[in-house]
PDB file of C-alpha atoms in Angstrom:
ATOM      1  CA  MET A   1    -129.593  84.290 -85.307  1.00  0.00           C
ATOM      2  CA  ARG A   2    -131.565  81.359 -83.744  1.00  0.00           C
ATOM      3  CA  ILE A   3    -128.835  79.124 -84.167  1.00  0.00           C
ATOM      4  CA  SER A   4    -126.332  81.609 -82.457  1.00  0.00           C
ATOM      5  CA  ASN A   5    -128.595  82.510 -79.512  1.00  0.00           C
ATOM      6  CA  SER A   6    -129.219  78.651 -78.649  1.00  0.00           C
ATOM      7  CA  TRP A   7    -125.598  77.885 -78.860  1.00  0.00           C
ATOM      8  CA  GLY A   8    -124.642  80.815 -76.648  1.00  0.00           C
ATOM      9  CA  PHE A   9    -127.304  79.835 -74.002  1.00  0.00           C
ATOM     10  CA  GLY A  10    -126.097  76.163 -74.124  1.00  0.00           C
ATOM     11  CA  LEU A  11    -122.456  77.547 -73.574  1.00  0.00           C
ATOM     12  CA  ALA A  12    -123.653  79.781 -70.543  1.00  0.00           C
ATOM     13  CA  VAL A  13    -125.590  76.600 -69.014  1.00  0.00           C
ATOM     14  CA  LEU A  14    -122.515  74.286 -69.199  1.00  0.00           C
ATOM     15  CA  SER A  15    -120.319  76.892 -67.951  1.00  0.00           C
ATOM     16  CA  GLY A  16    -122.734  77.649 -64.870  1.00  0.00           C
ATOM     17  CA  LEU A  17    -122.627  73.751 -64.102  1.00  0.00           C
ATOM     18  CA  ALA A  18    -118.907  73.468 -64.549  1.00  0.00           C
ATOM     19  CA  VAL A  19    -118.550  76.248 -61.974  1.00  0.00           C
ATOM     20  CA  ALA A  20    -121.220  74.630 -59.526  1.00  0.00           C
ATOM     21  CA  GLY A  21    -119.085  71.535 -59.733  1.00  0.00           C
ATOM     22  CA  LEU A  22    -115.927  73.017 -59.412  1.00  0.00           C
ATOM     23  CA  THR A  23    -116.985  74.837 -56.248  1.00  0.00           C
ATOM     24  CA  GLN A  24    -118.300  71.701 -54.531  1.00  0.00           C
ATOM     25  CA  ALA A  25    -115.136  69.644 -55.261  1.00  0.00           C
ATOM     26  CA  GLN A  26    -112.784  72.172 -54.184  1.00  0.00           C
ATOM     27  CA  THR A  27    -112.160  72.383 -50.615  1.00  0.00           C
ATOM     28  CA  VAL A  28    -110.385  75.565 -48.968  1.00  0.00           C
ATOM     29  CA  ALA A  29    -108.386  75.427 -45.967  1.00  0.00           C
ATOM     30  CA  VAL A  30    -109.014  77.902 -43.510  1.00  0.00           C
ATOM     31  CA  PRO A  31    -106.765  78.441 -40.354  1.00  0.00           C
ATOM     32  CA  GLY A  32    -108.318  77.615 -37.027  1.00  0.00           C
ATOM     33  CA  PRO A  33    -108.780  80.328 -34.416  1.00  0.00           C
ATOM     34  CA  ALA A  34    -106.864  79.040 -31.461  1.00  0.00           C
ATOM     35  CA  THR A  35    -104.349  76.935 -32.745  1.00  0.00           C
ATOM     36  CA  GLY A  36    -103.562  78.086 -36.202  1.00  0.00           C
ATOM     37  CA  ALA A  37    -103.861  74.633 -38.045  1.00  0.00           C
ATOM     38  CA  PRO A  38    -105.890  74.558 -40.963  1.00  0.00           C
ATOM     39  CA  THR A  39    -109.432  73.391 -40.303  1.00  0.00           C
ATOM     40  CA  VAL A  40    -111.213  71.538 -43.496  1.00  0.00           C
ATOM     41  CA  PRO A  41    -114.934  72.595 -44.081  1.00  0.00           C
ATOM     42  CA  PRO A  42    -117.159  69.125 -44.353  1.00  0.00           C
ATOM     43  CA  VAL A  43    -117.486  67.954 -48.003  1.00  0.00           C
ATOM     44  CA  MET A  44    -120.839  68.342 -49.343  1.00  0.00           C
ATOM     45  CA  SER A  45    -122.129  64.419 -50.031  1.00  0.00           C
ATOM     46  CA  SER A  46    -125.279  62.788 -50.323  1.00  0.00           C
ATOM     47  CA  PRO A  47    -127.263  61.861 -46.923  1.00  0.00           C
ATOM     48  CA  GLY A  48    -126.443  58.221 -45.794  1.00  0.00           C
ATOM     49  CA  PRO A  49    -126.033  56.564 -42.565  1.00  0.00           C
ATOM     50  CA  THR A  50    -124.448  58.375 -39.976  1.00  0.00           C
ATOM     51  CA  GLU A  51    -121.641  56.826 -38.080  1.00  0.00           C
ATOM     52  CA  THR A  52    -121.892  56.576 -34.548  1.00  0.00           C
ATOM     53  CA  PRO A  53    -118.845  57.313 -32.055  1.00  0.00           C
ATOM     54  CA  PRO A  54    -117.315  54.433 -30.295  1.00  0.00           C
ATOM     55  CA  ALA A  55    -118.554  53.541 -27.136  1.00  0.00           C
ATOM     56  CA  GLU A  56    -116.077  54.566 -24.256  1.00  0.00           C
ATOM     57  CA  SER A  57    -114.676  51.511 -22.534  1.00  0.00           C
ATOM     58  CA  PRO A  58    -115.912  51.438 -18.797  1.00  0.00           C
ATOM     59  CA  VAL A  59    -112.868  52.760 -16.576  1.00  0.00           C
ATOM     60  CA  GLU A  60    -112.263  50.419 -13.764  1.00  0.00           C
ATOM     61  CA  THR A  61    -112.237  52.785 -10.384  1.00  0.00           C
ATOM     62  CA  PRO A  62    -110.525  51.263  -7.380  1.00  0.00           C
ATOM     63  CA  ALA A  63    -112.201  49.849  -4.591  1.00  0.00           C
ATOM     64  CA  ALA A  64    -112.585  52.029  -1.667  1.00  0.00           C
ATOM     65  CA  LYS A  65    -110.379  50.981   1.364  1.00  0.00           C
ATOM     66  CA  PRO A  66    -111.483  51.848   4.832  1.00  0.00           C
ATOM     67  CA  ALA A  67    -109.478  54.246   6.668  1.00  0.00           C
ATOM     68  CA  ALA A  68    -107.209  52.943   9.175  1.00  0.00           C
ATOM     69  CA  SER A  69    -109.062  54.598  11.992  1.00  0.00           C
ATOM     70  CA  GLU A  70    -112.117  52.418  11.083  1.00  0.00           C
ATOM     71  CA  ALA A  71    -110.585  49.230  11.141  1.00  0.00           C
ATOM     72  CA  PRO A  72    -110.681  47.682  14.567  1.00  0.00           C
ATOM     73  CA  ALA A  73    -107.395  47.460  16.414  1.00  0.00           C
ATOM     74  CA  THR A  74    -106.690  43.959  17.382  1.00  0.00           C
ATOM     75  CA  THR A  75    -103.207  43.312  18.792  1.00  0.00           C
ATOM     76  CA  ALA A  76    -102.264  39.611  18.662  1.00  0.00           C
ATOM     77  CA  LYS A  77    -101.138  37.986  21.640  1.00  0.00           C
ATOM     78  CA  ALA A  78     -98.311  35.431  21.637  1.00  0.00           C
ATOM     79  CA  PRO A  79     -99.754  32.152  23.441  1.00  0.00           C
ATOM     80  CA  GLU A  80     -98.385  31.567  26.876  1.00  0.00           C
ATOM     81  CA  VAL A  81     -95.908  28.877  27.011  1.00  0.00           C
ATOM     82  CA  PRO A  82     -96.162  26.934  30.070  1.00  0.00           C
ATOM     83  CA  ALA A  83     -93.580  26.102  32.036  1.00  0.00           C
ATOM     84  CA  LYS A  84     -91.586  22.957  31.815  1.00  0.00           C
ATOM     85  CA  ARG A  85     -91.583  20.484  34.688  1.00  0.00           C
ATOM     86  CA  ALA A  86     -88.147  19.818  36.260  1.00  0.00           C
ATOM     87  CA  ARG A  87     -86.680  16.652  35.264  1.00  0.00           C
ATOM     88  CA  TYR A  88     -84.679  14.598  37.949  1.00  0.00           C
ATOM     89  CA  ASP A  89     -82.600  11.269  37.759  1.00  0.00           C
ATOM     90  CA  VAL A  90     -83.789   9.273  40.515  1.00  0.00           C
ATOM     91  CA  ALA A  91     -87.078   8.260  42.003  1.00  0.00           C
ATOM     92  CA  VAL A  92     -87.653   7.547  45.923  1.00  0.00           C
ATOM     93  CA  ILE A  93     -90.327   4.843  46.206  1.00  0.00           C
ATOM     94  CA  GLN A  94     -91.751   3.111  49.054  1.00  0.00           C
ATOM     95  CA  ALA A  95     -92.807  -0.451  48.904  1.00  0.00           C
ATOM     96  CA  LEU A  96     -94.741  -2.674  51.442  1.00  0.00           C
ATOM     97  CA  ASP A  97     -95.060  -6.208  51.591  1.00  0.00           C
ATOM     98  CA  LYS A  98     -98.601  -7.011  52.596  1.00  0.00           C
ATOM     99  CA  VAL A  99     -98.171 -10.296  53.805  1.00  0.00           C
ATOM    100  CA  THR A 100     -95.313  -9.534  56.163  1.00  0.00           C
ATOM    101  CA  ALA A 101     -96.047  -5.845  56.808  1.00  0.00           C
ATOM    102  CA  GLU A 102     -92.393  -4.890  55.752  1.00  0.00           C
ATOM    103  CA  SER A 103     -92.121  -1.885  54.379  1.00  0.00           C
ATOM    104  CA  VAL A 104     -88.818  -0.572  52.712  1.00  0.00           C
ATOM    105  CA  ARG A 105     -87.831   2.779  50.934  1.00  0.00           C
ATOM    106  CA  PHE A 106     -85.322   2.530  48.000  1.00  0.00           C
ATOM    107  CA  GLU A 107     -83.975   4.830  45.114  1.00  0.00           C
ATOM    108  CA  ALA A 108     -84.432   3.825  41.480  1.00  0.00           C
ATOM    109  CA  ALA A 109     -82.358   5.570  38.976  1.00  0.00           C
ATOM    110  CA  VAL A 110     -83.971   6.372  35.527  1.00  0.00           C
ATOM    111  CA  GLY A 111     -83.506   3.810  33.164  1.00  0.00           C
ATOM    112  CA  LYS A 112     -82.013   1.110  35.637  1.00  0.00           C
ATOM    113  CA  PRO A 113     -84.124  -1.613  36.729  1.00  0.00           C
ATOM    114  CA  VAL A 114     -84.387  -2.072  40.553  1.00  0.00           C
ATOM    115  CA  ARG A 115     -85.710  -5.680  41.964  1.00  0.00           C
ATOM    116  CA  TYR A 116     -87.595  -5.752  45.070  1.00  0.00           C
ATOM    117  CA  LYS A 117     -88.266  -9.358  46.100  1.00  0.00           C
ATOM    118  CA  THR A 118     -90.391 -10.642  42.994  1.00  0.00           C
ATOM    119  CA  LEU A 119     -91.171  -7.123  41.668  1.00  0.00           C
ATOM    120  CA  ILE A 120     -88.692  -5.427  39.025  1.00  0.00           C
ATOM    121  CA  PHE A 121     -89.114  -1.432  38.872  1.00  0.00           C
ATOM    122  CA  THR A 122     -87.943   0.517  35.917  1.00  0.00           C
ATOM    123  CA  VAL A 123     -88.407   4.354  36.086  1.00  0.00           C
ATOM    124  CA  LYS A 124     -88.812   5.983  32.734  1.00  0.00           C
ATOM    125  CA  ALA A 125     -89.241   9.608  33.858  1.00  0.00           C
ATOM    126  CA  CYS A 126     -89.390  11.472  37.045  1.00  0.00           C
ATOM    127  CA  GLU A 127     -90.312  15.185  37.655  1.00  0.00           C
ATOM    128  CA  ARG A 128     -91.702  17.555  39.778  1.00  0.00           C
ATOM    129  CA  SER A 129     -94.534  20.460  39.131  1.00  0.00           C
ATOM    130  CA  ALA A 130     -93.698  23.486  37.706  1.00  0.00           C
ATOM    131  CA  SER A 131     -93.605  26.689  39.939  1.00  0.00           C
ATOM    132  CA  GLU A 132     -96.766  28.096  38.083  1.00  0.00           C
ATOM    133  CA  GLU A 133     -98.690  24.916  38.904  1.00  0.00           C
ATOM    134  CA  ALA A 134    -101.200  25.273  41.996  1.00  0.00           C
ATOM    135  CA  MET A 135    -100.139  22.451  43.817  1.00  0.00           C
ATOM    136  CA  GLU A 136     -96.378  21.224  44.216  1.00  0.00           C
ATOM    137  CA  ASP A 137     -96.131  17.351  43.384  1.00  0.00           C
ATOM    138  CA  SER A 138     -93.863  14.912  42.413  1.00  0.00           C
ATOM    139  CA  MET A 139     -94.533  12.433  39.627  1.00  0.00           C
ATOM    140  CA  VAL A 140     -93.060   9.372  38.065  1.00  0.00           C
ATOM    141  CA  TYR A 141     -93.627   7.141  35.058  1.00  0.00           C
ATOM    142  CA  MET A 142     -92.719   3.619  35.567  1.00  0.00           C
ATOM    143  CA  VAL A 143     -93.076  -0.017  34.548  1.00  0.00           C
ATOM    144  CA  VAL A 144     -93.402  -2.829  37.371  1.00  0.00           C
ATOM    145  CA  ASP A 145     -92.634  -6.383  36.227  1.00  0.00           C
ATOM    146  CA  SER A 146     -93.724  -9.330  38.336  1.00  0.00           C
ATOM    147  CA  GLN A 147     -90.915 -12.276  37.984  1.00  0.00           C
ATOM    148  CA  PRO A 148     -90.488 -14.633  40.925  1.00  0.00           C
ATOM    149  CA  ARG A 149     -86.860 -15.529  41.366  1.00  0.00           C
ATOM    150  CA  ALA A 150     -85.399 -18.423  39.702  1.00  0.00           C
ATOM    151  CA  ALA A 151     -85.507 -21.823  41.554  1.00  0.00           C
ATOM    152  CA  PRO A 152     -82.495 -23.939  41.547  1.00  0.00           C
ATOM    153  CA  GLY A 153     -82.101 -26.150  38.508  1.00  0.00           C
ATOM    154  CA  LYS A 154     -85.206 -24.386  36.797  1.00  0.00           C
ATOM    155  CA  PRO A 155     -85.292 -21.649  34.193  1.00  0.00           C
ATOM    156  CA  THR A 156     -86.390 -18.320  35.169  1.00  0.00           C
ATOM    157  CA  PRO A 157     -90.097 -17.573  34.610  1.00  0.00           C
ATOM    158  CA  PRO A 158     -91.038 -14.964  32.208  1.00  0.00           C
ATOM    159  CA  ALA A 159     -91.912 -11.458  33.655  1.00  0.00           C
ATOM    160  CA  ARG A 160     -95.197 -10.423  33.738  1.00  0.00           C
ATOM    161  CA  GLN A 161     -96.115  -6.491  33.747  1.00  0.00           C
ATOM    162  CA  SER A 162     -98.265  -5.566  36.742  1.00  0.00           C
ATOM    163  CA  PHE A 163     -98.232  -1.902  36.086  1.00  0.00           C
ATOM    164  CA  ARG A 164     -97.368   0.809  33.643  1.00  0.00           C
ATOM    165  CA  GLY A 165     -98.313   4.631  34.068  1.00  0.00           C
ATOM    166  CA  TRP A 166     -97.650   7.758  36.147  1.00  0.00           C
ATOM    167  CA  MET A 167     -97.774   7.349  40.122  1.00  0.00           C
ATOM    168  CA  TYR A 168     -98.420  10.813  41.910  1.00  0.00           C
ATOM    169  CA  ALA A 169     -96.688  11.360  45.258  1.00  0.00           C
ATOM    170  CA  SER A 170     -99.682  13.616  46.650  1.00  0.00           C
ATOM    171  CA  SER A 171    -102.168  11.291  45.582  1.00  0.00           C
ATOM    172  CA  PRO A 172    -100.795   7.508  45.464  1.00  0.00           C
ATOM    173  CA  GLY A 173    -104.537   6.135  45.273  1.00  0.00           C
ATOM    174  CA  LEU A 174    -105.131   7.938  42.061  1.00  0.00           C
ATOM    175  CA  ASN A 175    -103.252   5.322  39.800  1.00  0.00           C
ATOM    176  CA  PRO A 176    -102.146   2.689  42.343  1.00  0.00           C
ATOM    177  CA  LEU A 177    -100.196  -0.825  41.682  1.00  0.00           C
ATOM    178  CA  GLN A 178    -102.781  -3.546  41.535  1.00  0.00           C
ATOM    179  CA  HIS A 179    -100.889  -6.448  43.002  1.00  0.00           C
ATOM    180  CA  PRO A 180    -102.017  -9.385  45.634  1.00  0.00           C
ATOM    181  CA  VAL A 181     -99.049  -9.313  47.598  1.00  0.00           C
ATOM    182  CA  TYR A 182     -96.979  -5.889  47.080  1.00  0.00           C
ATOM    183  CA  ASP A 183     -97.774  -2.218  47.122  1.00  0.00           C
ATOM    184  CA  ALA A 184     -95.903   0.722  46.121  1.00  0.00           C
ATOM    185  CA  TRP A 185     -96.183   4.473  45.772  1.00  0.00           C
ATOM    186  CA  LEU A 186     -93.865   7.381  44.981  1.00  0.00           C
ATOM    187  CA  ILE A 187     -92.406   9.506  47.659  1.00  0.00           C
ATOM    188  CA  THR A 188     -90.271  12.301  45.563  1.00  0.00           C
ATOM    189  CA  CYS A 189     -87.817  12.564  42.860  1.00  0.00           C
ATOM    190  CA  ARG A 190     -84.639  13.834  43.261  1.00  0.00           C
ATOM    191  CA  ALA A 191     -81.289  14.568  41.257  1.00  0.00           C
ATOM    192  CA  ALA A 192     -78.462  11.736  41.475  1.00  0.00           C
ATOM    193  CA  ALA A 193     -75.905  12.395  43.953  1.00  0.00           C
ATOM    194  CA  PRO A 194     -72.472  13.514  42.712  1.00  0.00           C
ATOM    195  CA  PRO A 195     -69.997  10.496  42.905  1.00  0.00           C
ATOM    196  CA  LYS A 196     -67.555  10.597  46.150  1.00  0.00           C
ATOM    197  CA  SER A 197     -63.951  11.504  45.454  1.00  0.00           C
ATOM    198  CA  GLY A 198     -61.510   8.907  46.825  1.00  0.00           C
ATOM    199  CA  ILE A 199     -59.935  10.402  50.085  1.00  0.00           C
ATOM    200  CA  ARG A 200     -56.073   9.472  50.512  1.00  0.00           C
TER     201      ARG A 200
END
């Protein structure tokens, strides 16, 4: 009787452990309340280090742009282009011989040298002031060379520059010709006269 009782008790203990192990290992799928998807209950395990959820990456938010009303209203103005001066083909020049007091007025076309006694005038540009300028004026850029005439049987002496620059009709003393014998200044600028047609 003792052996059978102990054997029966051992069987009861083993069957109890087996049933307890099976209930821990089995998982039962229970339908979820809202979606109907099965939810799995957590498996009983020994306590260990808990995993922390991954840190959420920061979301970049675009920088706030100022409203259009806040920005100062700036209207870019086009730079004012000054009016160009009118250019002419002919300069009217007055020359004076300070020894003989002889005065002569002559015309010099742009780019064509003109001789007056020992001076050679070469006009590079002749123009008048624009309409928007405060004072009406004529100005000429020219080169004046001093070259004595060649004596008979002798070579022509080399020319020596006496003046180079701008002359102004309204201010002849502003940039004058520096010469011991002659003086010259600008009178005006004008367009070249059209060629005359032959009359039959």
